[in-house]
mmCIF file of C-alpha atoms and ligand atoms in Angstrom:
data_model
loop_
_atom_site.group_PDB
_atom_site.id
_atom_site.type_symbol
_atom_site.label_atom_id
_atom_site.label_comp_id
_atom_site.label_asym_id
_atom_site.label_seq_id
_atom_site.Cartn_x
_atom_site.Cartn_y
_atom_site.Cartn_z
ATOM 1 C CA MET A 229 59.313 -1.792 68.152
ATOM 2 C CA ALA A 230 59.242 -1.142 64.440
ATOM 3 C CA GLU A 231 59.366 -4.870 63.804
ATOM 4 C CA ASN A 232 56.457 -5.453 66.243
ATOM 5 C CA LYS A 233 54.356 -2.811 64.537
ATOM 6 C CA ARG A 234 55.033 -4.346 61.161
ATOM 7 C CA ARG A 235 54.023 -7.803 62.411
ATOM 8 C CA ASP A 236 50.762 -6.352 63.891
ATOM 9 C CA PHE A 237 50.033 -4.630 60.624
ATOM 10 C CA LEU A 238 50.592 -7.807 58.646
ATOM 11 C CA LYS A 239 48.449 -9.809 61.065
ATOM 12 C CA LYS A 240 45.557 -7.325 60.766
ATOM 13 C CA ALA A 241 45.894 -7.111 57.001
ATOM 14 C CA GLY A 242 45.885 -10.891 56.819
ATOM 15 C CA ALA A 243 42.776 -11.109 58.928
ATOM 16 C CA VAL A 244 40.976 -8.568 56.771
ATOM 17 C CA THR A 245 42.043 -10.364 53.590
ATOM 18 C CA ALA A 246 40.872 -13.705 55.036
ATOM 19 C CA ALA A 247 37.530 -12.209 56.062
ATOM 20 C CA ALA A 248 37.133 -10.682 52.619
ATOM 21 C CA ALA A 249 37.943 -14.030 51.035
ATOM 22 C CA VAL A 250 35.317 -15.782 53.160
ATOM 23 C CA ALA A 251 32.773 -13.092 52.337
ATOM 24 C CA THR A 252 33.501 -13.446 48.635
ATOM 25 C CA THR A 253 33.393 -17.233 48.798
ATOM 26 C CA ILE A 254 30.026 -17.531 50.528
ATOM 27 C CA GLY A 255 28.631 -14.303 49.185
ATOM 28 C CA ALA A 256 27.675 -13.032 52.631
ATOM 29 C CA PRO A 257 27.739 -9.343 53.458
ATOM 30 C CA SER A 258 30.800 -8.423 55.523
ATOM 31 C CA VAL A 259 28.640 -6.218 57.744
ATOM 32 C CA VAL A 260 25.644 -7.743 59.529
ATOM 33 C CA LYS A 261 22.632 -5.509 58.940
ATOM 34 C CA ALA A 262 19.630 -5.418 61.260
ATOM 35 C CA GLU A 263 17.035 -7.603 59.526
ATOM 36 C CA LYS A 264 13.835 -6.029 58.381
ATOM 37 C CA THR A 265 10.804 -7.147 60.351
ATOM 38 C CA TYR A 266 7.227 -7.207 59.121
ATOM 39 C CA GLN A 267 4.102 -6.676 61.221
ATOM 40 C CA TRP A 268 1.022 -8.194 59.648
ATOM 41 C CA LYS A 269 -2.597 -8.224 60.679
ATOM 42 C CA MET A 270 -4.872 -11.203 60.038
ATOM 43 C CA VAL A 271 -8.631 -10.691 60.049
ATOM 44 C CA THR A 272 -10.914 -13.708 60.309
ATOM 45 C CA THR A 273 -14.514 -14.684 59.721
ATOM 46 C CA TRP A 274 -14.617 -16.456 63.121
ATOM 47 C CA PRO A 275 -15.415 -15.197 66.592
ATOM 48 C CA PRO A 276 -12.099 -14.717 68.468
ATOM 49 C CA HIS A 277 -10.441 -18.061 69.324
ATOM 50 C CA PHE A 278 -13.525 -19.932 68.069
ATOM 51 C CA PRO A 279 -13.017 -23.696 68.675
ATOM 52 C CA VAL A 280 -11.037 -25.390 65.911
ATOM 53 C CA LEU A 281 -11.704 -22.798 63.157
ATOM 54 C CA GLY A 282 -10.560 -19.663 64.998
ATOM 55 C CA GLU A 283 -7.934 -21.683 66.824
ATOM 56 C CA GLY A 284 -6.617 -22.717 63.416
ATOM 57 C CA ALA A 285 -6.178 -19.057 62.495
ATOM 58 C CA ASP A 286 -4.375 -18.421 65.814
ATOM 59 C CA LYS A 287 -2.150 -21.419 65.192
ATOM 60 C CA LEU A 288 -1.239 -20.231 61.703
ATOM 61 C CA ALA A 289 -0.259 -16.779 62.969
ATOM 62 C CA GLU A 290 1.796 -18.260 65.806
ATOM 63 C CA MET A 291 3.586 -20.630 63.464
ATOM 64 C CA ILE A 292 4.523 -17.883 61.028
ATOM 65 C CA THR A 293 5.778 -15.681 63.861
ATOM 66 C CA ARG A 294 7.817 -18.493 65.439
ATOM 67 C CA MET A 295 9.144 -20.026 62.216
ATOM 68 C CA SER A 296 10.393 -16.631 61.097
ATOM 69 C CA GLY A 297 12.063 -15.953 64.451
ATOM 70 C CA GLY A 298 9.844 -12.892 64.789
ATOM 71 C CA ARG A 299 10.809 -11.378 61.415
ATOM 72 C CA LEU A 300 7.193 -11.731 60.306
ATOM 73 C CA GLN A 301 4.814 -11.143 63.183
ATOM 74 C CA VAL A 302 1.146 -11.864 62.591
ATOM 75 C CA GLN A 303 -1.524 -10.487 64.890
ATOM 76 C CA VAL A 304 -4.977 -12.157 64.660
ATOM 77 C CA TYR A 305 -8.282 -10.300 64.885
ATOM 78 C CA GLY A 306 -11.561 -12.195 65.317
ATOM 79 C CA GLY A 307 -14.593 -11.257 63.230
ATOM 80 C CA GLY A 308 -15.781 -7.786 64.227
ATOM 81 C CA GLU A 309 -12.643 -6.865 66.148
ATOM 82 C CA LEU A 310 -11.107 -4.894 63.315
ATOM 83 C CA VAL A 311 -13.582 -5.330 60.469
ATOM 84 C CA PRO A 312 -16.922 -7.223 60.364
ATOM 85 C CA ALA A 313 -16.387 -10.965 59.747
ATOM 86 C CA LEU A 314 -17.696 -10.946 56.196
ATOM 87 C CA GLN A 315 -15.658 -7.896 55.192
ATOM 88 C CA SER A 316 -12.418 -9.828 55.701
ATOM 89 C CA PHE A 317 -12.097 -10.524 51.989
ATOM 90 C CA ASP A 318 -12.411 -6.835 51.044
ATOM 91 C CA ALA A 319 -10.085 -5.703 53.833
ATOM 92 C CA VAL A 320 -7.269 -7.946 52.580
ATOM 93 C CA SER A 321 -8.072 -7.298 48.935
ATOM 94 C CA GLN A 322 -7.774 -3.558 49.488
ATOM 95 C CA GLY A 323 -4.586 -3.937 51.522
ATOM 96 C CA ILE A 324 -6.107 -2.538 54.739
ATOM 97 C CA VAL A 325 -4.658 -5.678 56.343
ATOM 98 C CA GLU A 326 -2.251 -8.227 54.883
ATOM 99 C CA MET A 327 -3.954 -11.501 55.638
ATOM 100 C CA GLY A 328 -7.329 -13.159 56.226
ATOM 101 C CA HIS A 329 -8.755 -16.488 57.394
ATOM 102 C CA GLY A 330 -12.148 -17.831 56.420
ATOM 103 C CA ALA A 331 -13.900 -20.173 54.003
ATOM 104 C CA ALA A 332 -14.179 -19.562 50.272
ATOM 105 C CA TYR A 333 -17.949 -20.095 50.125
ATOM 106 C CA TYR A 334 -18.431 -16.835 51.986
ATOM 107 C CA TRP A 335 -17.220 -15.071 48.835
ATOM 108 C CA ALA A 336 -19.736 -16.535 46.377
ATOM 109 C CA GLY A 337 -21.007 -12.995 45.835
ATOM 110 C CA LYS A 338 -17.525 -11.888 44.703
ATOM 111 C CA SER A 339 -17.026 -14.863 42.415
ATOM 112 C CA PRO A 340 -19.392 -17.859 42.262
ATOM 113 C CA ALA A 341 -16.373 -20.056 41.414
ATOM 114 C CA ALA A 342 -14.978 -19.474 44.928
ATOM 115 C CA GLN A 343 -17.490 -21.955 46.376
ATOM 116 C CA PHE A 344 -15.739 -24.913 44.775
ATOM 117 C CA PHE A 345 -12.740 -24.290 47.052
ATOM 118 C CA ALA A 346 -14.729 -24.672 50.281
ATOM 119 C CA ALA A 347 -17.557 -27.199 50.164
ATOM 120 C CA VAL A 348 -19.419 -28.819 47.300
ATOM 121 C CA PRO A 349 -22.495 -30.954 48.054
ATOM 122 C CA PHE A 350 -21.640 -34.557 47.223
ATOM 123 C CA GLY A 351 -18.155 -33.296 46.357
ATOM 124 C CA MET A 352 -14.831 -34.522 47.675
ATOM 125 C CA ASN A 353 -13.767 -35.344 51.214
ATOM 126 C CA ALA A 354 -10.734 -33.738 52.907
ATOM 127 C CA GLN A 355 -8.285 -36.114 51.286
ATOM 128 C CA GLY A 356 -9.734 -35.437 47.843
ATOM 129 C CA MET A 357 -9.864 -31.664 48.344
ATOM 130 C CA ASN A 358 -6.250 -31.571 49.485
ATOM 131 C CA ALA A 359 -5.132 -33.734 46.572
ATOM 132 C CA TRP A 360 -7.052 -31.672 44.019
ATOM 133 C CA ILE A 361 -5.831 -28.346 45.397
ATOM 134 C CA TYR A 362 -2.185 -29.150 46.173
ATOM 135 C CA THR A 363 -1.268 -31.528 43.372
ATOM 136 C CA GLY A 364 -4.264 -31.916 41.079
ATOM 137 C CA GLY A 365 -4.422 -28.466 39.491
ATOM 138 C CA GLY A 366 -6.922 -26.910 41.907
ATOM 139 C CA MET A 367 -4.463 -24.383 43.360
ATOM 140 C CA GLN A 368 -3.762 -22.739 39.996
ATOM 141 C CA LEU A 369 -7.500 -22.364 39.406
ATOM 142 C CA TRP A 370 -8.060 -20.963 42.892
ATOM 143 C CA GLU A 371 -5.284 -18.433 42.302
ATOM 144 C CA GLU A 372 -6.967 -17.492 39.028
ATOM 145 C CA VAL A 373 -10.298 -16.953 40.823
ATOM 146 C CA TYR A 374 -8.722 -14.718 43.507
ATOM 147 C CA ALA A 375 -6.234 -12.882 41.261
ATOM 148 C CA PRO A 376 -8.676 -10.104 40.223
ATOM 149 C CA PHE A 377 -9.000 -9.305 43.936
ATOM 150 C CA ASN A 378 -5.243 -9.015 44.471
ATOM 151 C CA LEU A 379 -5.370 -12.079 46.752
ATOM 152 C CA LYS A 380 -3.326 -15.243 47.069
ATOM 153 C CA PRO A 381 -5.356 -18.145 48.531
ATOM 154 C CA MET A 382 -4.072 -21.195 50.403
ATOM 155 C CA PRO A 383 -5.828 -24.041 52.211
ATOM 156 C CA ALA A 384 -5.455 -23.547 55.977
ATOM 157 C CA GLY A 385 -7.719 -26.104 57.571
ATOM 158 C CA ASN A 386 -10.379 -28.710 57.001
ATOM 159 C CA THR A 387 -13.361 -29.794 59.091
ATOM 160 C CA GLY A 388 -13.514 -33.277 57.592
ATOM 161 C CA VAL A 389 -16.981 -34.636 56.759
ATOM 162 C CA GLN A 390 -19.511 -32.503 58.605
ATOM 163 C CA MET A 391 -22.735 -33.772 60.150
ATOM 164 C CA GLY A 392 -26.091 -33.607 58.352
ATOM 165 C CA GLY A 393 -27.657 -31.537 61.090
ATOM 166 C CA TRP A 394 -30.118 -31.399 63.957
ATOM 167 C CA PHE A 395 -33.805 -32.114 63.380
ATOM 168 C CA ASN A 396 -36.885 -32.373 65.549
ATOM 169 C CA ARG A 397 -38.685 -34.648 63.174
ATOM 170 C CA GLU A 398 -37.466 -37.696 61.358
ATOM 171 C CA ILE A 399 -36.482 -37.504 57.728
ATOM 172 C CA LYS A 400 -37.975 -40.593 56.098
ATOM 173 C CA THR A 401 -38.584 -39.397 52.554
ATOM 174 C CA ILE A 402 -37.591 -36.377 50.485
ATOM 175 C CA GLU A 403 -41.108 -35.035 51.150
ATOM 176 C CA ASP A 404 -40.063 -34.398 54.736
ATOM 177 C CA PHE A 405 -37.942 -31.476 53.499
ATOM 178 C CA LYS A 406 -41.055 -29.735 52.123
ATOM 179 C CA GLY A 407 -41.702 -26.622 54.170
ATOM 180 C CA LEU A 408 -38.736 -27.360 56.431
ATOM 181 C CA LYS A 409 -37.019 -24.217 57.639
ATOM 182 C CA MET A 410 -33.376 -25.036 58.108
ATOM 183 C CA ARG A 411 -30.284 -23.038 58.826
ATOM 184 C CA ILE A 412 -28.006 -24.289 56.052
ATOM 185 C CA PRO A 413 -25.800 -21.857 54.134
ATOM 186 C CA GLY A 414 -24.309 -21.873 50.664
ATOM 187 C CA LEU A 415 -24.854 -24.528 48.037
ATOM 188 C CA GLY A 416 -26.482 -26.872 50.559
ATOM 189 C CA GLY A 417 -29.180 -24.240 51.076
ATOM 190 C CA LYS A 418 -29.844 -24.113 47.345
ATOM 191 C CA VAL A 419 -30.241 -27.897 47.292
ATOM 192 C CA LEU A 420 -32.663 -27.728 50.230
ATOM 193 C CA ALA A 421 -34.712 -25.147 48.332
ATOM 194 C CA LYS A 422 -34.993 -27.543 45.377
ATOM 195 C CA ALA A 423 -36.336 -30.155 47.789
ATOM 196 C CA GLY A 424 -39.047 -27.701 48.854
ATOM 197 C CA GLY A 425 -37.432 -26.460 52.054
ATOM 198 C CA THR A 426 -36.401 -22.964 53.069
ATOM 199 C CA ALA A 427 -32.788 -22.128 53.810
ATOM 200 C CA VAL A 428 -32.724 -19.635 56.677
ATOM 201 C CA LEU A 429 -29.724 -17.490 57.426
ATOM 202 C CA SER A 430 -29.030 -17.204 61.143
ATOM 203 C CA ALA A 431 -25.948 -15.685 62.699
ATOM 204 C CA GLY A 432 -24.022 -18.210 64.773
ATOM 205 C CA GLY A 433 -25.148 -16.750 68.077
ATOM 206 C CA GLU A 434 -28.864 -16.908 67.164
ATOM 207 C CA ILE A 435 -29.154 -20.474 65.911
ATOM 208 C CA TYR A 436 -29.729 -22.094 69.297
ATOM 209 C CA THR A 437 -32.545 -19.714 70.271
ATOM 210 C CA ASN A 438 -34.124 -19.936 66.808
ATOM 211 C CA LEU A 439 -34.172 -23.711 67.036
ATOM 212 C CA GLU A 440 -35.513 -23.649 70.579
ATOM 213 C CA ARG A 441 -38.333 -21.253 69.664
ATOM 214 C CA GLY A 442 -39.224 -22.999 66.420
ATOM 215 C CA VAL A 443 -38.157 -20.073 64.220
ATOM 216 C CA ILE A 444 -36.212 -22.792 62.413
ATOM 217 C CA ASP A 445 -37.031 -26.525 62.333
ATOM 218 C CA ALA A 446 -33.499 -27.731 61.824
ATOM 219 C CA THR A 447 -29.898 -26.619 61.598
ATOM 220 C CA GLU A 448 -26.586 -27.884 60.441
ATOM 221 C CA TRP A 449 -23.375 -26.501 61.906
ATOM 222 C CA VAL A 450 -20.076 -28.364 61.763
ATOM 223 C CA GLY A 451 -19.405 -31.665 63.501
ATOM 224 C CA PRO A 452 -19.886 -33.207 66.964
ATOM 225 C CA TYR A 453 -17.303 -31.051 68.754
ATOM 226 C CA ASN A 454 -18.497 -27.658 67.488
ATOM 227 C CA ASP A 455 -22.133 -28.764 67.648
ATOM 228 C CA TYR A 456 -21.711 -29.886 71.271
ATOM 229 C CA LYS A 457 -20.284 -26.478 72.170
ATOM 230 C CA MET A 458 -23.357 -24.861 70.590
ATOM 231 C CA GLY A 459 -25.600 -27.040 72.782
ATOM 232 C CA PHE A 460 -27.915 -28.137 69.957
ATOM 233 C CA TYR A 461 -28.456 -31.520 71.620
ATOM 234 C CA LYS A 462 -30.586 -29.715 74.222
ATOM 235 C CA VAL A 463 -33.100 -28.425 71.671
ATOM 236 C CA ALA A 464 -33.131 -31.044 68.896
ATOM 237 C CA LYS A 465 -33.892 -34.729 69.030
ATOM 238 C CA TYR A 466 -32.235 -36.258 66.003
ATOM 239 C CA TYR A 467 -28.676 -35.875 64.794
ATOM 240 C CA TYR A 468 -28.425 -36.839 61.148
ATOM 241 C CA TYR A 469 -25.406 -38.001 59.180
ATOM 242 C CA PRO A 470 -23.516 -37.677 56.951
ATOM 243 C CA GLY A 471 -23.025 -34.037 55.963
ATOM 244 C CA TRP A 472 -23.717 -34.551 52.257
ATOM 245 C CA HIS A 473 -23.591 -30.776 51.811
ATOM 246 C CA GLU A 474 -20.103 -30.294 53.338
ATOM 247 C CA PRO A 475 -18.064 -33.457 52.857
ATOM 248 C CA GLY A 476 -14.644 -31.913 53.501
ATOM 249 C CA THR A 477 -14.915 -28.186 54.011
ATOM 250 C CA VAL A 478 -11.682 -26.369 53.265
ATOM 251 C CA LEU A 479 -10.780 -23.368 55.400
ATOM 252 C CA GLU A 480 -8.521 -20.859 53.781
ATOM 253 C CA THR A 481 -6.059 -18.125 54.364
ATOM 254 C CA PHE A 482 -5.859 -15.352 51.799
ATOM 255 C CA VAL A 483 -2.928 -13.015 51.585
ATOM 256 C CA ASN A 484 -2.748 -9.617 49.944
ATOM 257 C CA LYS A 485 -0.713 -10.399 46.827
ATOM 258 C CA LYS A 486 1.397 -7.237 46.951
ATOM 259 C CA ALA A 487 2.213 -7.777 50.625
ATOM 260 C CA PHE A 488 3.159 -11.393 49.881
ATOM 261 C CA GLU A 489 5.364 -10.468 46.944
ATOM 262 C CA ALA A 490 7.103 -7.792 49.018
ATOM 263 C CA LEU A 491 8.346 -10.476 51.441
ATOM 264 C CA PRO A 492 11.798 -12.032 51.024
ATOM 265 C CA LYS A 493 11.610 -15.526 49.508
ATOM 266 C CA ASP A 494 12.262 -17.337 52.798
ATOM 267 C CA LEU A 495 9.369 -15.560 54.529
ATOM 268 C CA GLN A 496 7.095 -16.351 51.581
ATOM 269 C CA GLU A 497 8.035 -20.000 52.006
ATOM 270 C CA ILE A 498 7.303 -19.785 55.728
ATOM 271 C CA VAL A 499 3.794 -18.406 55.093
ATOM 272 C CA THR A 500 3.060 -21.161 52.560
ATOM 273 C CA THR A 501 4.466 -23.936 54.737
ATOM 274 C CA ALA A 502 2.750 -22.701 57.911
ATOM 275 C CA ALA A 503 -0.566 -22.650 56.023
ATOM 276 C CA MET A 504 -0.027 -26.301 55.021
ATOM 277 C CA ALA A 505 0.860 -27.212 58.596
ATOM 278 C CA SER A 506 -2.237 -25.466 59.950
ATOM 279 C CA ASN A 507 -4.337 -27.273 57.339
ATOM 280 C CA LEU A 508 -3.137 -30.599 58.704
ATOM 281 C CA TRP A 509 -3.493 -29.496 62.323
ATOM 282 C CA MET A 510 -7.135 -28.510 61.902
ATOM 283 C CA LEU A 511 -8.104 -31.758 60.185
ATOM 284 C CA CYS A 512 -6.420 -33.762 62.945
ATOM 285 C CA GLU A 513 -7.966 -31.642 65.690
ATOM 286 C CA SER A 514 -11.420 -32.115 64.106
ATOM 287 C CA GLU A 515 -10.978 -35.884 63.865
ATOM 288 C CA THR A 516 -9.788 -36.161 67.451
ATOM 289 C CA LYS A 517 -12.429 -33.934 69.017
ATOM 290 C CA ASN A 518 -15.337 -35.143 66.851
ATOM 291 C CA ASN A 519 -15.056 -38.791 67.752
ATOM 292 C CA PHE A 520 -14.762 -37.958 71.454
ATOM 293 C CA TYR A 521 -17.760 -35.592 71.520
ATOM 294 C CA LEU A 522 -19.969 -37.812 69.370
ATOM 295 C CA ASP A 523 -19.474 -40.614 71.860
ATOM 296 C CA LYS A 524 -20.166 -38.264 74.762
ATOM 297 C CA MET A 525 -23.404 -36.901 73.245
ATOM 298 C CA VAL A 526 -24.747 -40.342 72.410
ATOM 299 C CA LYS A 527 -23.829 -41.916 75.754
ATOM 300 C CA GLU A 528 -24.376 -39.019 78.151
ATOM 301 C CA GLU A 529 -26.977 -36.849 76.428
ATOM 302 C CA GLY A 530 -29.090 -39.488 74.721
ATOM 303 C CA VAL A 531 -28.659 -37.977 71.258
ATOM 304 C CA GLN A 532 -30.351 -40.116 68.596
ATOM 305 C CA LEU A 533 -28.082 -40.683 65.642
ATOM 306 C CA LYS A 534 -29.815 -41.225 62.304
ATOM 307 C CA MET A 535 -28.543 -41.744 58.801
ATOM 308 C CA PHE A 536 -30.405 -40.119 55.905
ATOM 309 C CA PRO A 537 -32.267 -42.906 54.060
ATOM 310 C CA PRO A 538 -30.683 -43.956 50.723
ATOM 311 C CA ASP A 539 -33.599 -42.644 48.670
ATOM 312 C CA VAL A 540 -33.333 -39.206 50.313
ATOM 313 C CA ILE A 541 -29.603 -39.200 49.551
ATOM 314 C CA ARG A 542 -30.235 -40.127 45.901
ATOM 315 C CA LYS A 543 -32.697 -37.253 45.479
ATOM 316 C CA LEU A 544 -30.457 -34.735 47.249
ATOM 317 C CA ARG A 545 -27.597 -35.800 44.999
ATOM 318 C CA ALA A 546 -29.703 -35.227 41.881
ATOM 319 C CA TYR A 547 -30.692 -31.750 43.133
ATOM 320 C CA SER A 548 -27.042 -30.994 43.923
ATOM 321 C CA THR A 549 -26.029 -31.801 40.361
ATOM 322 C CA GLU A 550 -28.760 -29.429 39.122
ATOM 323 C CA VAL A 551 -27.496 -26.637 41.417
ATOM 324 C CA LEU A 552 -23.882 -27.068 40.291
ATOM 325 C CA ASP A 553 -24.818 -27.279 36.608
ATOM 326 C CA GLU A 554 -26.811 -24.051 36.945
ATOM 327 C CA ILE A 555 -23.844 -22.213 38.494
ATOM 328 C CA ALA A 556 -21.518 -23.487 35.759
ATOM 329 C CA ALA A 557 -23.985 -22.469 33.038
ATOM 330 C CA LYS A 558 -24.070 -18.858 34.273
ATOM 331 C CA ASP A 559 -20.387 -18.192 34.877
ATOM 332 C CA PRO A 560 -17.487 -19.268 32.592
ATOM 333 C CA LEU A 561 -14.912 -19.343 35.405
ATOM 334 C CA SER A 562 -17.206 -21.536 37.519
ATOM 335 C CA LYS A 563 -17.563 -23.826 34.520
ATOM 336 C CA LYS A 564 -13.785 -24.117 34.179
ATOM 337 C CA VAL A 565 -13.335 -24.851 37.899
ATOM 338 C CA TYR A 566 -16.289 -27.252 38.049
ATOM 339 C CA GLU A 567 -14.954 -29.242 35.087
ATOM 340 C CA SER A 568 -11.571 -29.672 36.784
ATOM 341 C CA PHE A 569 -13.287 -30.513 40.088
ATOM 342 C CA ARG A 570 -15.651 -33.041 38.528
ATOM 343 C CA LYS A 571 -12.937 -34.768 36.520
ATOM 344 C CA PHE A 572 -10.685 -35.051 39.564
ATOM 345 C CA GLN A 573 -13.537 -36.266 41.771
ATOM 346 C CA LYS A 574 -14.426 -39.028 39.341
ATOM 347 C CA GLN A 575 -10.885 -40.402 39.343
ATOM 348 C CA HIS A 576 -10.493 -39.873 43.077
ATOM 349 C CA GLN A 577 -13.694 -41.788 43.735
ATOM 350 C CA ALA A 578 -12.695 -44.689 41.493
ATOM 351 C CA TRP A 579 -9.366 -44.995 43.282
ATOM 352 C CA GLY A 580 -11.037 -44.443 46.679
ATOM 353 C CA GLU A 581 -13.413 -47.335 46.104
ATOM 354 C CA ILE A 582 -10.567 -49.806 45.923
ATOM 355 C CA SER A 583 -8.419 -48.052 48.555
ATOM 356 C CA GLU A 584 -9.994 -46.010 51.411
ATOM 357 C CA SER A 585 -13.574 -47.305 51.055
ATOM 358 C CA ALA A 586 -12.500 -50.897 50.531
ATOM 359 C CA TYR A 587 -10.247 -50.657 53.547
ATOM 360 C CA ALA A 588 -12.987 -49.094 55.731
ATOM 361 C CA GLY A 589 -15.215 -52.022 54.712
ATOM 362 C CA LEU A 590 -12.632 -54.563 55.916
ATOM 363 C CA ASN A 591 -13.553 -53.941 59.523
ATOM 364 C CA LYS A 592 -17.124 -54.969 58.788
ATOM 365 C CA VAL A 593 -16.226 -58.231 57.012
HETATM 366 CA CA1 LIG B 782 -21.609 -26.403 58.079
#
């Protein structure tokens, strides 16, 4: 009996020593603790589950929740569900919620430099925006712009090149913009004003009725898929391209910096990686849906597609440069961002001419 007891003791001691050795070797705790879970709220500037844009926010939240095995659970709130759409920035900045989803041009009033991270008239397309932000120095500048607000920005979607908009009269010369009342937000609206038009602000839900009743003469929105859902083809005759004012609109997620820094490193990496994945998803979803719905509107609804004449484009481009120069002249941070943007765009365009553009032209040879 005594011998048996001694053997048991030695066996147990051995097991403990072996376990301790393993723990020491791999540095793992010998006792498994219940892992801390985080519950985050994400507010958005979109109506709940809004096609593509709101869906992108949903997707991002789902990815973070799934990738983290539920350790970081993100609950999405559409605009107005928790805070009004355009108070998303403040809500995350103040730490009322941890995360937001929107587009940086909505925050021009907070910092004019923010606009460069959403859409710049005659700026870069999706490929250029992604390259500038992820690997061309744009991200550091964006972080600098949002840092005073205790926010960490990340790209989380892209619409691709938008459409020029819906008109009830043809645009033949730049004069045709004189007196034109158009729903066109942001920098594009400022360019329209230089051309003698009036940029009208209409909430998403009012645009259709305003166009139908002639409160506005024209509107831009997003691209064929979103525009089809809005039904604009029923109240406007001409669908103009391309969207010179939004050539590759970046959607964003912004995270409360303190909340982000309080996460373990692996969860931080999950948030960053999920944002990149949702960025790609939205661009792909836009490409897929846009080509399908453009075809449908032209073939089934008799939509008349028109390209802006070259001279109109040239004038709009000159006005755009004036608008951007004016912003840069008034605000040092905008100047810094614009200089980086402009330099990158120049190189990107030169390379694009002998790569993407040259390739696109091959199918017409
Ligand atoms: Ca738009």
